[in-house]
Every structure is written in structure tokens, then in C-alpha cells.
Coordinates of C-alpha atoms in Angstrom, one line a residue:
M3 CA 110.3 160.2 106.3
S4 CA 111.1 159.4 109.9
E5 CA 109.3 161.3 112.7
R6 CA 112.7 162.7 113.9
K7 CA 113.5 164.0 110.4
Q8 CA 110.0 165.6 110.1
V9 CA 110.5 167.3 113.5
S10 CA 113.8 168.8 112.3
I11 CA 112.2 170.2 109.2
D12 CA 108.9 171.4 110.7
Q13 CA 110.2 172.5 114.1
S14 CA 113.7 173.7 113.5
V15 CA 113.5 176.4 116.2
Q16 CA 111.4 174.4 118.7
Q17 CA 113.9 171.5 118.6
T18 CA 116.5 173.7 120.2
C19 CA 114.6 173.3 123.5
T20 CA 116.5 170.7 125.4
G21 CA 113.3 168.9 126.5
M22 CA 111.9 168.6 123.0
D23 CA 112.0 165.4 120.9
E24 CA 109.9 163.5 118.5
W25 CA 107.9 162.0 121.4
N26 CA 106.6 165.3 122.7
S27 CA 106.9 167.4 119.6
K28 CA 103.1 167.7 119.7
F29 CA 103.4 170.1 122.6
F30 CA 105.4 172.6 120.5
V31 CA 104.3 174.7 117.6
N32 CA 105.2 173.9 114.0
D33 CA 107.6 176.7 113.0
K34 CA 106.7 176.5 109.3
E35 CA 103.0 177.0 110.1
N36 CA 103.6 179.5 112.8
P37 CA 106.6 181.7 111.7
Y38 CA 107.6 184.9 113.5
T39 CA 109.8 187.7 112.5
M40 CA 112.9 189.0 114.2
D41 CA 115.7 191.5 113.6
P42 CA 118.4 189.5 111.7
D43 CA 121.1 191.3 113.7
R44 CA 119.5 190.2 117.0
P45 CA 118.2 186.7 116.4
F46 CA 115.9 185.2 119.0
L47 CA 114.7 181.6 119.3
W48 CA 111.2 181.7 120.6
I49 CA 110.1 178.4 122.2
R50 CA 106.4 178.2 121.9
G51 CA 103.8 175.7 123.0
R52 CA 100.3 175.4 121.7
Q53 CA 98.3 173.3 124.1
V54 CA 96.0 173.5 127.1
G55 CA 98.3 174.1 130.0
G56 CA 100.6 176.4 128.1
R57 CA 104.3 176.6 129.0
S58 CA 103.7 174.8 132.3
I59 CA 103.8 171.6 130.1
I60 CA 107.2 172.3 128.6
W61 CA 109.2 174.0 131.4
G62 CA 112.1 172.3 133.2
R63 CA 110.5 172.6 136.7
Q64 CA 113.6 174.2 138.3
T65 CA 112.3 176.6 140.9
Y66 CA 114.5 179.2 142.5
R67 CA 113.6 182.3 144.6
W68 CA 115.2 185.6 143.8
S69 CA 117.2 186.9 146.7
D70 CA 117.9 190.5 147.9
L71 CA 121.0 190.3 145.6
D72 CA 118.7 189.9 142.6
F73 CA 116.2 192.6 143.8
E74 CA 118.9 195.1 144.6
A75 CA 121.2 194.4 141.6
N76 CA 120.0 197.4 139.5
L77 CA 120.5 199.7 142.4
R78 CA 123.9 198.4 143.3
E79 CA 125.2 198.3 139.7
N80 CA 123.5 201.6 138.8
V81 CA 121.8 199.9 135.8
G82 CA 118.2 200.7 134.8
I83 CA 115.8 201.4 137.6
D84 CA 115.6 200.0 141.1
W85 CA 113.0 197.3 141.8
P86 CA 110.1 198.7 143.8
I87 CA 110.0 195.7 146.0
R88 CA 112.5 193.6 148.0
Y89 CA 112.7 189.9 149.0
Q90 CA 110.8 190.4 152.3
D91 CA 107.9 191.9 150.4
I92 CA 107.5 188.9 148.1
A93 CA 108.6 186.1 150.5
P94 CA 105.1 185.3 151.8
W95 CA 103.9 185.0 148.2
Y96 CA 106.8 182.6 147.4
D97 CA 105.7 180.6 150.4
Y98 CA 102.1 180.5 149.2
V99 CA 102.8 179.5 145.7
E100 CA 105.5 177.0 146.6
D101 CA 103.2 175.3 149.1
F102 CA 100.6 174.9 146.4
V103 CA 103.1 173.7 143.7
G104 CA 105.2 171.4 146.0
I105 CA 108.9 172.2 145.7
S106 CA 111.5 169.5 146.6
G107 CA 114.9 170.7 147.7
Q108 CA 117.5 171.0 150.4
A109 CA 117.6 174.1 152.7
E110 CA 121.2 175.5 152.7
G111 CA 120.8 178.9 154.4
L112 CA 122.6 180.7 151.5
P113 CA 121.9 184.4 151.2
Q114 CA 122.0 184.2 147.4
L115 CA 119.6 181.3 147.2
P116 CA 116.7 181.7 149.8
D117 CA 115.3 178.6 151.2
S118 CA 111.7 177.5 150.8
R119 CA 109.4 175.2 152.8
F120 CA 110.8 172.2 150.9
L121 CA 109.5 168.7 150.4
P122 CA 112.3 166.3 151.0
P123 CA 115.1 166.6 148.4
M124 CA 115.6 164.1 145.6
E125 CA 118.6 161.9 146.2
M126 CA 121.8 162.8 144.4
S127 CA 123.3 160.2 142.1
C128 CA 126.6 158.6 143.0
A129 CA 128.4 160.8 140.5
E130 CA 126.8 163.9 142.0
L131 CA 127.8 162.9 145.5
V132 CA 131.4 162.5 144.4
V133 CA 131.4 166.0 142.9
K134 CA 129.7 167.4 146.0
D135 CA 132.4 165.9 148.2
A136 CA 135.1 167.3 145.9
V137 CA 133.6 170.7 146.0
A138 CA 133.4 170.6 149.8
K139 CA 137.0 169.4 150.0
Y140 CA 138.6 171.9 147.6
F141 CA 136.3 174.9 148.3
P142 CA 135.5 174.5 152.1
G143 CA 133.1 177.2 153.2
E144 CA 133.2 178.9 149.7
R145 CA 131.1 176.7 147.5
V146 CA 128.0 174.5 148.1
M147 CA 126.7 171.9 145.7
T148 CA 123.0 171.2 146.4
I149 CA 120.3 169.2 144.7
G150 CA 118.1 171.1 142.3
R151 CA 115.1 172.8 143.7
C152 CA 112.3 171.6 141.6
A153 CA 108.5 171.3 141.2
I154 CA 108.5 167.6 141.3
L155 CA 107.0 165.9 144.4
T156 CA 109.1 163.6 146.5
Q157 CA 106.2 162.7 148.7
A158 CA 102.4 162.9 148.3
H159 CA 101.2 166.5 148.4
R160 CA 97.8 168.0 147.9
G161 CA 96.2 165.0 146.4
R162 CA 99.1 164.3 144.0
A163 CA 101.4 161.3 144.2
A164 CA 105.1 161.3 144.7
C165 CA 107.4 160.9 141.7
H166 CA 108.4 157.3 141.1
Y167 CA 111.3 158.3 138.8
C168 CA 110.1 156.6 135.7
G169 CA 112.2 159.0 133.6
P170 CA 110.5 160.6 130.6
C171 CA 109.1 163.7 132.3
S172 CA 109.1 165.6 129.1
R173 CA 106.4 163.3 127.7
G174 CA 104.0 164.0 130.5
C175 CA 103.4 162.7 134.0
I176 CA 100.7 160.1 134.6
T177 CA 101.1 160.4 138.4
R178 CA 100.7 164.2 138.3
S179 CA 103.9 164.4 140.3
Y180 CA 105.4 167.3 138.5
F181 CA 103.8 170.7 138.5
S182 CA 101.8 171.8 135.5
S183 CA 98.6 173.7 135.2
L184 CA 97.0 170.5 134.0
N185 CA 98.0 168.6 137.1
S186 CA 97.5 171.4 139.7
T187 CA 96.0 174.8 138.9
L188 CA 93.3 173.8 136.5
P189 CA 91.9 171.0 138.7
A190 CA 92.0 173.4 141.7
A191 CA 90.2 176.0 139.7
Q192 CA 87.6 173.5 138.5
A193 CA 87.0 172.3 142.1
T194 CA 85.8 175.8 143.0
G195 CA 82.8 175.3 140.6
K196 CA 83.6 178.8 139.2
L197 CA 85.6 177.7 136.1

């Protein structure tokens, strides 16, 4: 039986994760060996990893700050309870974590998408630039298309090399250019001598 077919049998839930394929299936649990229960009226697909580094190995590395619009949504919409904090309370912690992680992106000054202290943005593809120009032309001042804000280094940062765009990020990163606990937090913790 082909590896792809075996994945579809053993990891039927896990394969719904867009970043999962037969090359990196080892990062995801075997659904047959690790079943879970759920209410059949409210199905839930639980993407689970089982490796040192946890979900930091299998996330998409898109990194966006919540804005006041997010923190105040419950209050404004009278849904649930109000958040006990606001953006200005957590902004210094965003700065701290993002500096450690290394976030590439483009500052846009949008109230709904707070800026970070970005590393240089990745370049848009030719197709993305065409769409960006069309958005600017047909929605002037109303819509902004920006490059994704992601935990992938575009320049050397904290002892990690810049991404060289080899492509298969979901299979791991030999240059440690994308953030994961294996590339960043665990080595930093180990360097303290207290791990």
C-alpha cells in the first residue's frame, strides 16, 4: 500500500490539516491509535501533534496581533463578558514575544491590524502585486492588501539564518528560519543551564 493511501486510512482526521502530507505525517497522531470522542451533532476535527516541539512544529506561522476591536468586541456586541484587558495592556508583551520570535511583515498603520516591530517583509509574487494594485485601484482608501505577517525570518535574527525560500516548510526547516520551539525556545531555555 502506498504511503499516501496509508496516511488516508490511519490519519483521516489529521490529513484535513492543510499542511499535512505523507512527507510530514510523522508529526501528526495516528487517528486509529489515538481516537477521541465527540458529540455527533457537533463534530470537531482535532488536529494533534505528538512530538517534541508540540504544535509549534505544525502551525502555519501566521502571526497577527489582536486590536482594540478584538478586545472590545464582547462589550460592543453585548456578548459574553468583557475582556479584562485592552490592547495597550498587552502591547509590550506582543513586542517582547515578537522580538524573540522574529516576525516579518509590512507596517500599514491599520487600527484593526496593529503593527509590530517587523523584520523586512517577504516579497509579494507577481500575481499578488497585480491583485494588490487592483485592490488599491478599485477600493482606494478602503482596502489594503499586505503581505502576511509571519514567523519566518527574512534576515538573520538572534542566531538564526534568514529563510532561503526552499519551499517545503511543512517538512521542517534546516536553517531554523521559521519559528518553532525546536528552533528557538528550547535552545534558549537550554542555554540558561536550567533546563
